[in-house]
Amino acid sequence: MKKLINPFFRWENGTFITIDQTRLPFYESILKLYYPDEYFDAIKKLKVRGAPAIGIVAAYGVLSTVYRYKKFTKAKTESLKTIELLKTARPTAVNIFNILEELKKLIENFDSNDYNHFKDSIENFCKKRLEYEVYTCEKISIYGSELIKNGMNILTHCNTGMLATPGIGTALGIIFKAFIMGKRFHLFIPETRPLLQGSRLTVYEAEKLKLPYTLVTDNMRGFLFSKNMIDITFVGADRIALNGDTANKIGTYESAILSYVHKKPFFVVAPTTTFDKKLSSGKGIKVEERKTDEIISILNKRISIAKNTFNPAFDITPSKYITGIITEKGIIKPKSECIKKILK
Amino acid sequence: MKKLINPFFRWENGTFITIDQTRLPFYESILKLYYPDEYFDAIKKLKVRGAPAIGIVAAYGVLSTVYRYKKFTKAKTESLKTIELLKTARPTAVNIFNILEELKKLIENFDSNDYNHFKDSIENFCKKRLEYEVYTCEKISIYGSELIKNGMNILTHCNTGMLATPGIGTALGIIFKAFIMGKRFHLFIPETRPLLQGSRLTVYEAEKLKLPYTLVTDNMRGFLFSKNMIDITFVGADRIALNGDTANKIGTYESAILSYVHKKPFFVVAPTTTFDKKLSSGKGIKVEERKTDEIISILNKRISIAKNTFNPAFDITPSKYITGIITEKGIIKPKSECIKKILK
């Protein structure tokens, strides 16, 4: 069986190397991140995106800072500053907070003054976490691909593949895995306005793999369901509360509602790092509101004269509309007792 | 009370004068239609759109032909040809078929060889039908505006205002009427991909009237409903079956499902000319599939490398999700017995 290797995330001696996702698919523009502001800008402007990916990239942002200052005390204070900066880049995904919090603890409690030892510890942390993301994607894809049968029509949302994680992806990872296992099915990709992660990024990945797909606009999902053209839906997650309520890219909730009304399964796919242990329900999730530009223009082309827009980047799907959550520890029901069990 | 006059549709001595809606809102480009091909092209390419509007414009297309040939026999054969041509321009809206069928009967059964008499008859027919559309919009808006209360948040879809009808509009007509009556409410406008009739045209009309609105992308409707930000929905219709099933712009069905799940009223707004007397249910409605271009580009800017797209221009909302249908003859339940009664 062909093995998929993620080509988009790489650490090279002080610098994190990735691809500028805002320029895809027309330009494959390499992004080299070194200064904290560059990391902040890349995450804020969605040059790097996807909940698992931005967590990892943020961690390496801290490591870049450690690399830059060759003395322990300076490296420590500056890396703590980088942590505080990067925490403010995007508010909704939990992974970036969690990983930065862990790093903060590691740095604050570091019990030596040796710079090299310090640097190696942070580097080791980052490397392990990146490897763990690759591992969780693989495990998730093994569990999830069981659900895909030959001949199925599958719906996804946004982009959750090798551009969204350092591994093979979450929701798309499952689909990729099933595909390289030889299963034959069809993928429907909603374009995912405003930033078109579906039509720009998911189509880009599907084309590279020669995976059969059809691109539609977001408002065609209802039509597809009404014509019985969707059998199962897989979406990613940016933050999952302890009761299973899930924040994910705007429009996800609509796919959940359509699945519910048409009696089709709807799966959330995420590593356990996406759960927010402090959050009992989705009501507490802060939804990022982004700028007007994204609504009245597309890839810098102005499309509307509207002065008043609203641009929530995520929505919250209540757990009652979720068939199951696919994690690296197995597929679970979106219920508090099941979630608490796997988080132990 | 301020009276709204539709400025977009005018007949002037052989030529129909309207505005090229594909160029709005950035260019207010006047369109003068004379030859049958020009009418066909305008309707096909959505330079003129909206079920009531294209019916009227098609009728005037026939009149243009009558104007061009100054002899009865030639005018008769050529106008019948124009009818056959224009019937094929767009398949889903019923108004254009109905009005062209009526004209065909009128022409075939015309009981004189007098050119001027013939021309006057056709012109009279067109004029009456245009006036009737203006009258129905007015009546509809009076019935429908009763449903709008101060402080409401209203959802619409696509464009159903003065660009979609020769009158003040259907769904938007109601909203405009309530607004000029002094009611205060807020309108949410989904952009309506692929052709952005919401963000280009409805925003354009709302701005002209200074009506308070917010533009969102289509996939934000679920979020709005989930946050209790929508109280009532008004949409137009391209074809309504005798059981109330309604074909309308793609994405309409999703607003109906969201209204249903969130227990909010969902109204279809259309003149009785939108009912298809030959159709017992929505299953028989032919949905127009349009070209790939509209999905992979926006206003001529390419946004995706996708090779495979699907582009249905309409969807069908089953009557069970429709609270009521607002017509010029009153507001009715979407049930066969009620529909048959008003069509008598």
Short mmCIF file of C-alpha atoms in Angstrom, two decimals, chain B residues 1 119 131 175 192 209 282 307 321:
data_model
loop_
_atom_site.label_atom_id
_atom_site.label_comp_id
_atom_site.label_asym_id
_atom_site.label_seq_id
_atom_site.Cartn_x
_atom_site.Cartn_y
_atom_site.Cartn_z
CA MET B 1 -45.93 57.15 2.19
CA LYS B 119 -48.87 44.79 -33.63
CA GLU B 131 -48.76 46.25 -15.58
CA ILE B 175 -39.50 43.87 2.79
CA THR B 192 -25.95 33.54 -3.11
CA LEU B 209 -33.17 52.42 -0.19
CA GLY B 282 -41.82 19.11 -7.30
CA LYS B 307 -11.71 19.99 -13.04
CA TYR B 321 -41.10 22.93 5.01
#
